[in-house]
Amino acid sequence: MTQKIAILGASGYTGAELIRLIATHGELDIAALGAFSKAGQSLAQVFPHLRHLDLPDMVGFDEIDFSEIDLCFCALPHKTSQEVISGLPRDLKIVDLSADFRLRDPAAYEKWYGNPHAAVEMQKEAVYGLTEFYREEIAGARLVAGTGCNAATGQYILRPLISAGVIGLDDIILDLKCGVSGAGRSLKENLLHAELSEGYNAYAVGGTHRHLGEFDQEFSLLAGREVKIQFTPHLIPANRGILATGYVSGEADAVHAALSTVYVDEPFVEVLPFGETPSTHHVRGSNFCHIGVTGDRIAGRTIVVAALDNLTKGSSGQALQNANLMLGLKETQGLMLAPCFP
Amino acid sequence: MTQKIAILGASGYTGAELIRLIATHGELDIAALGAFSKAGQSLAQVFPHLRHLDLPDMVGFDEIDFSEIDLCFCALPHKTSQEVISGLPRDLKIVDLSADFRLRDPAAYEKWYGNPHAAVEMQKEAVYGLTEFYREEIAGARLVAGTGCNAATGQYILRPLISAGVIGLDDIILDLKCGVSGAGRSLKENLLHAELSEGYNAYAVGGTHRHLGEFDQEFSLLAGREVKIQFTPHLIPANRGILATGYVSGEADAVHAALSTVYVDEPFVEVLPFGETPSTHHVRGSNFCHIGVTGDRIAGRTIVVAALDNLTKGSSGQALQNANLMLGLKETQGLMLAPCFP
Amino acid sequence: MTQKIAILGASGYTGAELIRLIATHGELDIAALGAFSKAGQSLAQVFPHLRHLDLPDMVGFDEIDFSEIDLCFCALPHKTSQEVISGLPRDLKIVDLSADFRLRDPAAYEKWYGNPHAAVEMQKEAVYGLTEFYREEIAGARLVAGTGCNAATGQYILRPLISAGVIGLDDIILDLKCGVSGAGRSLKENLLHAELSEGYNAYAVGGTHRHLGEFDQEFSLLAGREVKIQFTPHLIPANRGILATGYVSGEADAVHAALSTVYVDEPFVEVLPFGETPSTHHVRGSNFCHIGVTGDRIAGRTIVVAALDNLTKGSSGQALQNANLMLGLKETQGLMLAPCFP
Amino acid sequence: MTQKIAILGASGYTGAELIRLIATHGELDIAALGAFSKAGQSLAQVFPHLRHLDLPDMVGFDEIDFSEIDLCFCALPHKTSQEVISGLPRDLKIVDLSADFRLRDPAAYEKWYGNPHAAVEMQKEAVYGLTEFYREEIAGARLVAGTGCNAATGQYILRPLISAGVIGLDDIILDLKCGVSGAGRSLKENLLHAELSEGYNAYAVGGTHRHLGEFDQEFSLLAGREVKIQFTPHLIPANRGILATGYVSGEADAVHAALSTVYVDEPFVEVLPFGETPSTHHVRGSNFCHIGVTGDRIAGRTIVVAALDNLTKGSSGQALQNANLMLGLKETQGLMLAPCFP
């Protein structure tokens, strides 16, 4: 018997990706697609690539009968999300893909996002959605906060190393390269094909990217002391993909061992043989994360590179993985699609 | 119970696409992967995006025990294919993705491919693999010849129109735009990123592209007279996708009606509402073909545009669809993946 | 001694391209850069790639002293352009890059652009800016209307053939592929990298593209009778470039001869040896147009392919070429940059 | 009066870029184009984008009369270059674009390139071609060794900082992103459009990239002690461009001041206002290098980002800049082309 789900914010890229994944899931039934400005439009109008699916039209949120819904995905912009979720039934299972419930501390939220949080109580209730590290809490949660896509990638590299104590905590650098879909379906000049294609640049340089809020929260919690990393994202002319290059002090073999141990039984995170390097090409369109470890020519320095698809493992795939846990389904259900290469 | 398949030529793009599709099929088991120069390598070496799959290493063809195989896909270069297939057991079910068995007439084969055919008897036995039009023959066939990817796209536009007699036969023009993966994983200067990215060009101009052999064969057979079309392919800086723009004389509503009638129950070919235009974006990575019809401002002239993914519906997806028929499986099994957009 | 020029609409792509070309011209001095919403910004803010140039900031149009200006480029949106130009001094030399003065007939303008023309008198005065065919009129003109970029490409193919009487006039088809910069620096969803990259589609199918107004006007004038062609543009994932594939009835050698004769002394239009095919790669960033002619396998059918850069030969390069003529300078001044490949 | 130059290895990308730049130089005359496998072909065959130039065909090296040549560019693969240059007249001025004469120490050469050097004497004679730092030596040199394109980018960031003593020398990290043309016109699987487009990856991870030989040589020389940096290059799906992100310990304002002081009068290297970040988009096709400095949220940590075009400032533009010096011409002659954007 299928369970019924709703997607709020179905007209954005993470919404489309949720639908793409659920289309072959088999045990989930999309009962409602909610949108703002595109309410009233059919799925074929909003996303012609999904026109083969027999799904309801986009509707305003107030037209959705949430009492029939087993789980609701919220793929809304941050700030909007907390307002909308505040108005949903208190017993509705929710996977939020926005930034609104990632930070547990209201002050941290306000610092990084510039406005006071409108649903502080729910902020406390929310479980951080990095599946591999919060699996049990997620399974029992009502509200799960999907992680930032960059934040997920960095944590896949660094969490096991911090936990295992195999790296220094005061000189961690994460140089990250991400494709353009991470910025969403937003009409900004720098996201135009003519502005982006064939060139690349750093942005949010110097420690101003909001995903640092997640790194600070999670790494400090893990280490039992404050950990602040350096983090520079770069915008790359590709639609999907995050490649994070981590520079750490620590022995490469210990780093590789720590990662291998943690991920050995994980269905989606794969540590490559020592010395191999991942590519975003090889995870595109899939829920997989590949991690490679190499020792530097400078003794005691190690480079760890991770690749995942920001829309899948970094966002909608993670959301579905968490929803599977929350609904008592097989965690990998609907998520074993092979990457689409070339 | 799963059926066992082998893939010969597994190290090329159509081989990879077959594996990607079969990975979520559920009723097929890949028992052998055959390759030439990459024999001995693991799948992870040849295609790192498929490293999560538990599949055998690439082997030489003589290491494969075909008696255990229920169906063999041959994803080899043309000419090689006929030689290899000649040596396979005569009762082995085969879906050939090369050009070798598409043309029934040995003289036509020699004209378009420049060498005499080495397996003329098998050439006669082979069924042309355009599923929607040869479904019954395919279901009963031993050897099915996958169509050219461009040839498939053009036929999806033109076959119903020729059959219905709604267009003129002497002034058909097909202007086709295709992505680069159609050229295969071959080391040619014009396929390098630096040579191809950010520019585009026509090639095989003037009626010299080999897929014209298929058009001539099929359209003349359908029309009961010789039909020769004009056909110009263009190489576009994208990895996947074929967009064919057909210019015909005929009334647009009759054209739309003819196409709609033929494809109304087809699971993979969708005729868009009159006046809408398809895009390769919306079929990428999927087995769908979208067709749009528009009347021109010049009375009696109609434009028909079709979009599909050359690696899927144009090649490996078609091959799997045919294999499903040959093995008595559900035709759509493993093929309902939604397109990957953005 | 340099002559002073102003550019109105300097913050768009054609404005940027004008500046890029004029930067190495040597005899033109950019005295004013006019913009609307970006007035007050420096050139480095609006176009960081031009930051090395010592040029004035963007200003509102009313801040420009046109009495000091020898020639003004208007790179504004259509409709805005006619309003702005109406208010400029009547003796100011102007090269307009918009669509506003391309059509001589007010009724034709209203038909294609949907609004009555606001400067009908000036419409009559304007000279059509296809340099190779209006060279003398342009040299003596006060107001020159730059052609549509698609319209230019199509005319480079067809004008010599219509004039020479070597092709039929009732079955001309122009299938055109253009890069995204032709759509300008406009915030539209379909121009986002994530929507455009890796896919392509036809648009304005069926004879609705506005550049048909130019084709109709010019071809009918040339032929002395009404000529209506079929024209389908396609949007290609590349920033620059137009490739037009023309299908005509006529003998290929006569077609090649007609083109070769007309362009033999032209500095920017090159007819390739018979049977060769041009590529947008080979004209990118330059003012060159390459034309190739091939006979079809069907007797009496010929394919002509032309390639140019929409921002250069299709727009700003053409504008500068015309300005050179209007100012009594060498026509090729500032325009001999070699294409940028790869 | 023009001076005569020859280009050996004219059929590669750096050869093409030299020709593109020299085409508008005005004081250089290309007297000979030498090639290996493409000897006998015309320039239009090898590089159709340069077909408008009236230049000699490609010839074998032994067909060139070097006594007539004022300066010879060698754009050959490393190892080949030293062999060819050994056979050229001893008084011929040469700018070598290969890696063969960059390292002064024969042992260092052998360590990084795997073979003993075949022209050790000339290795000593060669001047390292980073113009801004070896200007006087270059002006008087007979043989100038063009730098690695990555090596140039890193040095533009780090040389002034090491010289000024404003950064620590033991924890320098350079994370570099480069376009595909840096790999040359070579037929490798990973350089195919289908393999590269839409994805990205690190390579030569861990300190194995050959350009480290240049960093080691130059930085140690500058610092008066051994300096070893960490360096990770990444391959980005774009044709041109290098973006280097440098992570250093040091005060951001001192870093910015040191860079600004060194480059204040340089025509091609521009230090952006503090806190601004460069992009490869804004240097594409030009000889400019943009450098941006930002302080990190972590006190005492600074990020410096530099962008240049690998084919121009990173290779052929640098070569021409050096040739201008060697020939007593204006250093910027032929090099002031504005970047090509979009």
Tab-separated table of N, CA, C and O in Angstrom, chain C residues 175-239:
chain	number	residue	atom	x	y	z
C	175	ASP	N	16.747	27.039	-41.856
C	175	ASP	CA	16.741	26.440	-40.517
C	175	ASP	C	17.953	27.011	-39.789
C	175	ASP	O	19.097	26.764	-40.179
C	176	LEU	N	17.699	27.746	-38.738
C	176	LEU	CA	18.763	28.548	-38.119
C	176	LEU	C	18.986	28.124	-36.669
C	176	LEU	O	18.044	27.821	-35.939
C	177	LYS	N	20.265	28.110	-36.289
C	177	LYS	CA	20.647	27.750	-34.928
C	177	LYS	C	21.408	28.926	-34.334
C	177	LYS	O	22.417	29.345	-34.900
C	178	CYS	N	20.967	29.408	-33.184
C	178	CYS	CA	21.663	30.563	-32.626
C	178	CYS	C	21.997	30.372	-31.157
C	178	CYS	O	21.321	29.662	-30.426
C	179	GLY	N	23.076	31.005	-30.759
C	179	GLY	CA	23.514	30.996	-29.364
C	179	GLY	C	22.660	31.923	-28.525
C	179	GLY	O	21.812	32.666	-29.030
C	180	VAL	N	22.923	31.897	-27.240
C	180	VAL	CA	21.998	32.535	-26.308
C	180	VAL	C	22.206	34.036	-26.178
C	180	VAL	O	21.294	34.759	-25.786
C	181	SER	N	23.371	34.558	-26.519
C	181	SER	CA	23.577	35.993	-26.311
C	181	SER	C	22.683	36.828	-27.213
C	181	SER	O	22.446	38.010	-26.943
C	182	GLY	N	22.165	36.225	-28.280
C	182	GLY	CA	21.226	36.932	-29.140
C	182	GLY	C	19.979	37.381	-28.409
C	182	GLY	O	19.303	38.325	-28.808
C	183	ALA	N	19.668	36.714	-27.327
C	183	ALA	CA	18.488	37.087	-26.547
C	183	ALA	C	18.775	38.226	-25.568
C	183	ALA	O	17.880	38.688	-24.860
C	184	GLY	N	20.013	38.682	-25.532
C	184	GLY	CA	20.343	39.803	-24.664
C	184	GLY	C	20.544	39.399	-23.212
C	184	GLY	O	20.456	38.223	-22.853
C	185	ARG	N	20.858	40.427	-22.413
C	185	ARG	CA	21.146	40.213	-20.993
C	185	ARG	C	19.845	40.277	-20.202
C	185	ARG	O	19.687	41.089	-19.292
C	186	SER	N	18.913	39.408	-20.553
C	186	SER	CA	17.583	39.513	-19.953
C	186	SER	C	17.303	38.346	-19.018
C	186	SER	O	17.688	37.205	-19.280
C	187	LEU	N	16.639	38.647	-17.941
C	187	LEU	CA	16.395	37.670	-16.887
C	187	LEU	C	15.155	36.848	-17.224
C	187	LEU	O	14.057	37.131	-16.773
C	188	LYS	N	15.366	35.826	-18.043
C	188	LYS	CA	14.269	34.926	-18.392
C	188	LYS	C	14.666	33.511	-18.000
C	188	LYS	O	15.816	33.120	-18.142
C	189	GLU	N	13.673	32.761	-17.551
C	189	GLU	CA	13.939	31.425	-17.040
C	189	GLU	C	14.645	30.547	-18.077
C	189	GLU	O	15.574	29.820	-17.748
C	190	ASN	N	14.223	30.626	-19.321
C	190	ASN	CA	14.810	29.731	-20.331
C	190	ASN	C	16.226	30.127	-20.734
C	190	ASN	O	16.876	29.422	-21.482
C	191	LEU	N	16.695	31.264	-20.242
C	191	LEU	CA	18.065	31.677	-20.537
C	191	LEU	C	19.038	31.335	-19.409
C	191	LEU	O	20.236	31.588	-19.515
C	192	LEU	N	18.516	30.791	-18.322
C	192	LEU	CA	19.391	30.371	-17.220
C	192	LEU	C	20.291	29.224	-17.683
C	192	LEU	O	19.871	28.381	-18.481
C	193	HIS	N	21.483	29.179	-17.146
C	193	HIS	CA	22.391	28.087	-17.492
C	193	HIS	C	21.754	26.730	-17.232
C	193	HIS	O	21.830	25.818	-18.063
C	194	ALA	N	21.102	26.603	-16.094
C	194	ALA	CA	20.539	25.306	-15.719
C	194	ALA	C	19.420	24.870	-16.663
C	194	ALA	O	19.138	23.681	-16.799
C	195	GLU	N	18.777	25.810	-17.320
C	195	GLU	CA	17.670	25.467	-18.222
C	195	GLU	C	18.170	25.242	-19.649
C	195	GLU	O	17.541	24.545	-20.441
C	196	LEU	N	19.286	25.869	-19.991
C	196	LEU	CA	19.717	25.898	-21.390
C	196	LEU	C	20.854	24.925	-21.691
C	196	LEU	O	20.868	24.273	-22.732
C	197	SER	N	21.796	24.868	-20.783
C	197	SER	CA	22.961	24.021	-20.982
C	197	SER	C	22.549	22.587	-21.293
C	197	SER	O	21.613	22.060	-20.707
C	198	GLU	N	23.257	21.962	-22.210
C	198	GLU	CA	23.078	20.533	-22.509
C	198	GLU	C	21.747	20.175	-23.165
C	198	GLU	O	21.361	19.010	-23.185
C	199	GLY	N	21.038	21.170	-23.719
C	199	GLY	CA	19.817	20.857	-24.461
C	199	GLY	C	19.526	21.946	-25.471
C	199	GLY	O	20.159	23.009	-25.454
C	200	TYR	N	18.564	21.697	-26.345
C	200	TYR	CA	18.276	22.665	-27.411
C	200	TYR	C	16.879	22.430	-27.927
C	200	TYR	O	16.304	21.360	-27.762
C	201	ASN	N	16.346	23.453	-28.560
C	201	ASN	CA	14.955	23.398	-28.996
C	201	ASN	C	14.707	24.435	-30.080
C	201	ASN	O	15.451	25.414	-30.196
C	202	ALA	N	13.650	24.234	-30.837
C	202	ALA	CA	13.181	25.237	-31.790
C	202	ALA	C	12.297	26.236	-31.037
C	202	ALA	O	11.781	25.952	-29.965
C	203	TYR	N	12.183	27.443	-31.592
C	203	TYR	CA	11.236	28.411	-31.026
C	203	TYR	C	10.696	29.268	-32.151
C	203	TYR	O	11.254	29.275	-33.246
C	204	ALA	N	9.625	29.987	-31.855
C	204	ALA	CA	8.995	30.827	-32.894
C	204	ALA	C	8.795	30.014	-34.165
C	204	ALA	O	9.063	30.483	-35.276
C	205	VAL	N	8.319	28.793	-33.999
C	205	VAL	CA	8.123	27.889	-35.136
C	205	VAL	C	6.892	28.325	-35.941
C	205	VAL	O	5.913	28.812	-35.381
C	206	GLY	N	6.969	28.161	-37.227
C	206	GLY	CA	5.779	28.376	-38.067
C	206	GLY	C	5.696	29.744	-38.715
C	206	GLY	O	4.678	30.100	-39.302
C	207	GLY	N	6.766	30.515	-38.604
C	207	GLY	CA	6.747	31.792	-39.308
C	207	GLY	C	6.331	32.951	-38.435
C	207	GLY	O	5.748	33.922	-38.920
C	208	THR	N	6.669	32.908	-37.163
C	208	THR	CA	6.278	33.994	-36.259
C	208	THR	C	7.458	34.826	-35.779
C	208	THR	O	7.265	35.804	-35.064
C	209	HIS	N	8.669	34.466	-36.142
C	209	HIS	CA	9.817	35.242	-35.659
C	209	HIS	C	9.861	36.586	-36.381
C	209	HIS	O	9.697	36.675	-37.590
C	210	ARG	N	10.146	37.629	-35.612
C	210	ARG	CA	10.079	38.991	-36.148
C	210	ARG	C	11.071	39.288	-37.263
C	210	ARG	O	10.838	40.182	-38.064
C	211	HIS	N	12.164	38.558	-37.294
C	211	HIS	CA	13.127	38.815	-38.360
C	211	HIS	C	12.562	38.453	-39.731
C	211	HIS	O	13.119	38.843	-40.760
C	212	LEU	N	11.443	37.732	-39.757
C	212	LEU	CA	10.784	37.475	-41.040
C	212	LEU	C	10.327	38.767	-41.694
C	212	LEU	O	10.232	38.858	-42.922
C	213	GLY	N	10.027	39.770	-40.878
C	213	GLY	CA	9.664	41.070	-41.459
C	213	GLY	C	10.782	41.602	-42.346
C	213	GLY	O	10.537	42.157	-43.428
C	214	GLU	N	12.009	41.431	-41.882
C	214	GLU	CA	13.150	41.873	-42.695
C	214	GLU	C	13.335	41.020	-43.943
C	214	GLU	O	13.612	41.527	-45.024
C	215	PHE	N	13.201	39.720	-43.759
C	215	PHE	CA	13.323	38.842	-44.933
C	215	PHE	C	12.270	39.224	-45.982
C	215	PHE	O	12.578	39.354	-47.161
C	216	ASP	N	11.040	39.356	-45.539
C	216	ASP	CA	9.960	39.675	-46.481
C	216	ASP	C	10.266	40.978	-47.218
C	216	ASP	O	10.150	41.058	-48.441
C	217	GLN	N	10.642	41.994	-46.467
C	217	GLN	CA	10.908	43.307	-47.060
C	217	GLN	C	12.043	43.243	-48.080
C	217	GLN	O	11.913	43.706	-49.217
C	218	GLU	N	13.127	42.658	-47.677
C	218	GLU	CA	14.319	42.693	-48.523
C	218	GLU	C	14.230	41.733	-49.699
C	218	GLU	O	14.617	42.079	-50.820
C	219	PHE	N	13.754	40.546	-49.463
C	219	PHE	CA	13.715	39.568	-50.553
C	219	PHE	C	12.678	39.966	-51.610
C	219	PHE	O	12.897	39.782	-52.808
C	220	SER	N	11.554	40.511	-51.153
C	220	SER	CA	10.529	40.924	-52.112
C	220	SER	C	11.024	42.094	-52.944
C	220	SER	O	10.789	42.158	-54.158
C	221	LEU	N	11.729	42.995	-52.288
C	221	LEU	CA	12.312	44.124	-53.005
C	221	LEU	C	13.301	43.643	-54.074
C	221	LEU	O	13.282	44.083	-55.221
C	222	LEU	N	14.132	42.727	-53.671
C	222	LEU	CA	15.144	42.195	-54.599
C	222	LEU	C	14.516	41.464	-55.776
C	222	LEU	O	14.956	41.582	-56.921
C	223	ALA	N	13.499	40.664	-55.471
C	223	ALA	CA	12.922	39.792	-56.496
C	223	ALA	C	11.913	40.528	-57.362
C	223	ALA	O	11.541	40.054	-58.443
C	224	GLY	N	11.427	41.669	-56.875
C	224	GLY	CA	10.386	42.374	-57.612
C	224	GLY	C	9.045	41.674	-57.534
C	224	GLY	O	8.154	41.889	-58.355
C	225	ARG	N	8.897	40.829	-56.570
C	225	ARG	CA	7.633	40.127	-56.323
C	225	ARG	C	7.659	39.671	-54.863
C	225	ARG	O	8.708	39.717	-54.206
C	226	GLU	N	6.533	39.257	-54.378
C	226	GLU	CA	6.506	38.797	-52.995
C	226	GLU	C	7.296	37.491	-52.844
C	226	GLU	O	7.103	36.549	-53.612
C	227	VAL	N	8.183	37.491	-51.855
C	227	VAL	CA	8.909	36.265	-51.516
C	227	VAL	C	8.700	36.006	-50.038
C	227	VAL	O	8.988	36.871	-49.202
C	228	LYS	N	8.183	34.837	-49.742
C	228	LYS	CA	8.016	34.450	-48.336
C	228	LYS	C	8.766	33.144	-48.093
C	228	LYS	O	8.511	32.151	-48.765
C	229	ILE	N	9.658	33.200	-47.135
C	229	ILE	CA	10.435	31.983	-46.867
C	229	ILE	C	9.926	31.321	-45.586
C	229	ILE	O	9.211	31.927	-44.791
C	230	GLN	N	10.299	30.046	-45.421
C	230	GLN	CA	10.079	29.365	-44.134
C	230	GLN	C	11.324	29.550	-43.289
C	230	GLN	O	12.447	29.410	-43.791
C	231	PHE	N	11.113	29.818	-42.025
C	231	PHE	CA	12.253	30.161	-41.163
C	231	PHE	C	11.993	29.612	-39.763
C	231	PHE	O	10.997	29.943	-39.132
C	232	THR	N	12.894	28.758	-39.289
C	232	THR	CA	12.770	28.198	-37.939
C	232	THR	C	14.064	28.405	-37.174
C	232	THR	O	15.088	27.798	-37.498
C	233	PRO	N	14.038	29.244	-36.164
C	233	PRO	CA	15.230	29.395	-35.322
C	233	PRO	C	15.256	28.349	-34.199
C	233	PRO	O	14.213	27.874	-33.759
C	234	HIS	N	16.454	28.010	-33.773
C	234	HIS	CA	16.658	27.052	-32.678
C	234	HIS	C	17.645	27.666	-31.683
C	234	HIS	O	18.623	28.307	-32.092
C	235	LEU	N	17.397	27.431	-30.420
C	235	LEU	CA	18.278	27.951	-29.370
C	235	LEU	C	19.279	26.871	-28.968
C	235	LEU	O	18.900	25.783	-28.547
C	236	ILE	N	20.565	27.202	-29.093
C	236	ILE	CA	21.647	26.237	-28.897
C	236	ILE	C	22.427	26.615	-27.636
C	236	ILE	O	22.613	27.801	-27.361
C	237	PRO	N	22.884	25.630	-26.867
C	237	PRO	CA	23.627	25.944	-25.646
C	237	PRO	C	25.045	26.426	-25.916
C	237	PRO	O	26.017	25.703	-25.692
C	238	ALA	N	25.159	27.631	-26.414
C	238	ALA	CA	26.443	28.281	-26.653
C	238	ALA	C	26.173	29.774	-26.532
C	238	ALA	O	25.033	30.215	-26.695
C	239	ASN	N	27.185	30.531	-26.245
C	239	ASN	CA	26.947	31.954	-26.021
C	239	ASN	C	26.886	32.774	-27.292
C	239	ASN	O	26.101	33.707	-27.389
